[in-house]
CSV table of C-alpha atoms in Angstrom, one decimal:
chain,number,residue,atom,x,y,z
I,1,MET,CA,111.0,111.1,162.9
I,2,HIS,CA,108.7,111.7,159.8
I,3,PRO,CA,109.3,109.1,157.0
I,4,LEU,CA,109.7,111.8,154.5
I,5,PHE,CA,112.8,113.2,156.3
I,6,ALA,CA,114.4,109.7,156.8
I,7,ASN,CA,116.4,110.3,153.8
I,8,VAL,CA,117.6,113.5,154.7
I,9,VAL,CA,121.3,113.8,155.1
I,10,MET,CA,122.3,114.9,158.3
I,11,SER,CA,125.3,117.4,158.8
I,12,SER,CA,128.1,116.3,161.2
I,13,VAL,CA,127.9,119.5,163.2
I,14,SER,CA,124.6,119.9,165.2
I,15,LYS,CA,123.9,123.0,166.8
I,16,LYS,CA,121.4,123.5,169.7
I,17,PRO,CA,118.3,125.2,168.5
I,18,ARG,CA,118.1,128.6,170.4
I,19,GLY,CA,114.7,129.8,171.8
I,20,ARG,CA,112.8,126.6,171.5
I,21,PRO,CA,110.9,124.7,173.9
I,22,LYS,CA,112.9,121.3,174.8
I,23,LYS,CA,109.8,118.8,173.7
I,24,LEU,CA,110.3,120.4,170.2
I,25,ALA,CA,114.0,120.1,170.2
I,26,GLN,CA,113.6,116.6,171.4
I,27,SER,CA,111.1,115.7,168.8
I,28,ASN,CA,113.3,116.8,165.8
I,29,ALA,CA,116.3,115.6,167.2
I,30,GLY,CA,118.7,115.0,164.0
I,31,VAL,CA,116.9,117.0,161.8
I,32,GLY,CA,118.7,120.3,160.7
I,33,PRO,CA,117.7,124.0,161.6
I,34,PHE,CA,116.3,124.5,158.4
I,35,MET,CA,114.0,121.5,158.4
I,36,THR,CA,113.0,122.2,162.0
I,37,THR,CA,111.9,125.6,160.9
I,38,LEU,CA,109.7,124.3,158.2
I,39,MET,CA,108.2,121.7,160.4
I,40,THR,CA,107.2,124.0,163.1
I,41,ILE,CA,106.0,126.7,160.4
I,42,ARG,CA,103.8,123.8,158.6
I,43,ALA,CA,102.8,122.3,162.1
I,44,ALA,CA,101.8,125.8,163.8
I,45,LYS,CA,99.5,126.6,160.9
I,46,GLY,CA,98.0,123.3,160.7
I,47,ARG,CA,98.2,123.0,156.9
I,48,GLN,CA,98.2,119.6,155.2
I,49,ARG,CA,101.7,118.7,154.1
I,50,GLY,CA,102.6,118.7,150.1
I,51,ARG,CA,100.5,119.8,147.3
I,52,PRO,CA,97.0,119.9,147.4
I,53,PRO,CA,95.1,117.7,145.4
I,54,LYS,CA,93.7,118.7,142.2
I,55,VAL,CA,90.0,119.0,141.9
I,56,LYS,CA,88.6,118.3,138.4
I,57,PRO,CA,85.3,119.3,137.4
I,58,PRO,CA,82.8,116.6,136.5
I,59,LEU,CA,83.0,115.1,133.0
I,60,THR,CA,78.9,115.6,132.2
I,61,LYS,CA,79.3,119.7,132.8
I,62,ASN,CA,82.1,119.9,130.2
I,63,VAL,CA,80.2,117.6,127.8
I,64,CYS,CA,77.1,119.7,128.3
I,65,ILE,CA,79.1,123.0,127.6
I,66,GLY,CA,80.7,121.7,124.5
I,67,ALA,CA,77.6,120.4,123.2
I,68,LEU,CA,75.5,123.7,123.7
I,69,ILE,CA,78.4,125.7,122.1
I,70,PHE,CA,78.2,123.1,119.2
I,71,VAL,CA,74.5,123.8,118.8
I,72,ARG,CA,74.7,127.6,118.9
I,73,LEU,CA,77.5,127.5,116.2
I,74,TYR,CA,75.7,125.5,114.2
I,75,ASN,CA,72.6,127.5,114.4
I,76,LEU,CA,75.0,130.4,113.3
I,77,ILE,CA,76.4,128.5,110.3
I,78,GLU,CA,72.8,127.6,109.2
I,79,SER,CA,71.5,131.4,109.5
I,80,ALA,CA,74.4,132.6,107.5
I,81,ARG,CA,74.0,130.0,104.7
I,82,THR,CA,70.4,130.9,104.2
I,83,ASN,CA,71.1,134.6,104.3
I,84,CYS,CA,74.1,134.1,101.9
I,85,MET,CA,71.6,132.2,99.6
I,86,GLU,CA,69.0,134.7,99.6
I,87,ASN,CA,71.1,137.7,98.9
I,88,ALA,CA,72.8,135.6,96.0
I,89,ASP,CA,69.3,135.1,94.3
I,90,GLU,CA,68.6,138.8,95.0
I,91,ASN,CA,71.8,140.0,93.5
I,92,HIS,CA,71.1,137.6,90.5
I,93,VAL,CA,68.0,139.0,89.9
I,94,HIS,CA,68.9,142.5,90.2
I,95,MET,CA,71.8,142.0,87.7
I,96,GLU,CA,69.6,140.7,85.1
I,97,LYS,CA,67.1,143.8,85.6
I,98,ASP,CA,69.3,146.4,85.4
I,99,LYS,CA,71.4,146.0,82.2
I,100,PRO,CA,72.1,149.5,82.1
I,101,GLU,CA,73.8,149.4,85.5
I,102,SER,CA,76.5,147.4,84.1
I,103,ASN,CA,77.6,150.6,82.1
I,104,LEU,CA,77.9,152.2,85.3
I,105,CYS,CA,79.9,149.5,86.8
I,106,GLU,CA,82.4,149.9,83.9
I,107,LYS,CA,82.4,153.8,84.2
I,108,ASN,CA,83.1,153.0,87.8
I,109,MET,CA,85.7,150.6,86.9
I,110,GLU,CA,87.3,153.1,84.1
I,111,GLU,CA,87.4,155.9,87.0
I,112,LYS,CA,89.3,153.3,89.1
I,113,ILE,CA,91.5,152.7,86.6
I,114,ASP,CA,92.2,156.4,85.9
I,115,TYR,CA,92.9,157.0,89.5
I,116,ILE,CA,95.2,154.2,89.6
I,117,VAL,CA,97.3,155.7,86.5
I,118,GLN,CA,97.3,159.1,88.3
I,119,THR,CA,98.5,157.6,91.5
I,120,LEU,CA,101.4,155.5,89.8
I,121,GLU,CA,102.3,158.7,87.9
I,122,CYS,CA,102.5,160.9,91.3
I,123,LEU,CA,104.6,157.9,92.6
I,124,GLN,CA,106.9,157.9,89.6
I,125,ASN,CA,107.7,161.7,90.0
I,126,SER,CA,108.4,161.0,93.7
I,127,VAL,CA,110.6,158.0,92.7
I,128,GLU,CA,112.4,160.2,90.4
I,129,THR,CA,113.0,163.1,93.0
I,130,LEU,CA,114.1,160.6,95.7
I,131,ASN,CA,116.7,158.8,92.9
I,132,ALA,CA,117.8,162.5,92.3
I,133,LYS,CA,118.4,163.2,96.1
I,134,ILE,CA,120.3,159.6,96.1
I,135,GLU,CA,122.7,160.7,93.6
I,136,SER,CA,123.6,164.1,95.2
I,137,LEU,CA,124.1,162.4,98.8
I,138,THR,CA,126.4,159.8,96.8
I,139,LYS,CA,128.3,162.5,95.4
I,140,GLU,CA,128.4,164.3,98.6
I,141,ASN,CA,129.7,161.0,100.7
I,142,ASP,CA,132.2,160.9,97.9
I,143,GLU,CA,133.8,164.3,98.6
I,144,LEU,CA,133.4,163.8,102.3
I,145,SER,CA,135.3,160.2,102.2
I,146,LYS,CA,138.1,162.1,100.2
I,147,GLU,CA,138.4,164.7,102.4
I,148,LEU,CA,138.5,162.2,105.4
I,149,GLU,CA,141.3,160.1,103.9
I,150,ALA,CA,143.5,163.2,103.4
I,151,ALA,CA,142.7,164.3,107.0
I,152,LEU,CA,143.8,160.7,108.2
I,153,ALA,CA,147.2,161.1,106.2
I,154,THR,CA,147.9,164.4,107.7
I,155,VAL,CA,147.5,162.8,111.2
I,156,GLU,CA,149.4,159.9,110.3
I,157,ALA,CA,152.3,161.9,108.8
I,158,LEU,CA,152.2,164.1,111.9
I,159,GLU,CA,152.4,161.4,114.3
I,160,GLN,CA,155.5,159.9,112.4
I,161,LEU,CA,157.2,163.7,112.9
I,162,ASP,CA,159.9,163.7,115.6
I,163,TRP,CA,158.6,166.7,117.5
I,164,CYS,CA,162.0,167.3,119.0
I,165,VAL,CA,163.7,167.9,115.8
I,166,LEU,CA,160.9,170.1,114.4
I,167,VAL,CA,161.1,172.4,117.7
I,168,GLU,CA,165.0,172.8,117.1
I,169,PHE,CA,164.4,173.7,113.5
I,170,PHE,CA,161.9,176.3,114.5
I,171,VAL,CA,164.2,177.4,117.2
I,172,ALA,CA,167.1,177.8,114.9
I,173,MET,CA,165.3,179.8,112.5
I,174,ILE,CA,164.1,182.2,115.2
């Protein structure tokens, strides 16, 4: 018996395996039927038992890739810094040359403020209409809740009535 299966608890009832050769049954004697099927499947396929070992890539390859990525990122950052510095210098020079454009910027700012004010006025109008709708729906809800309470009171009163007495009353009237 294999040392891995030495600690397997044997069941008190041993069944004779069906349809197996005697040699296989004798070599697996004392092992439960589930274990014999696993052992035969693994033995038949010729696979190694257990989990295959993990293969780790060499450390030097990972270090080289990491260094390459670092160098590329560093170059990108440096090129972005130089572009930003050049653009900032150009923007500063243009701002000093074009003083009249600052008035255009102010006009653009005024137009933006006007647009924001108009948008706020539209929003205020829509809020007012929505508040009016909310008030009308609240009133309608109050009316419907009163009608519901009246209907429930009627149902409760009808449930408490003795129908036999009511039927006799109507029969007597006829």
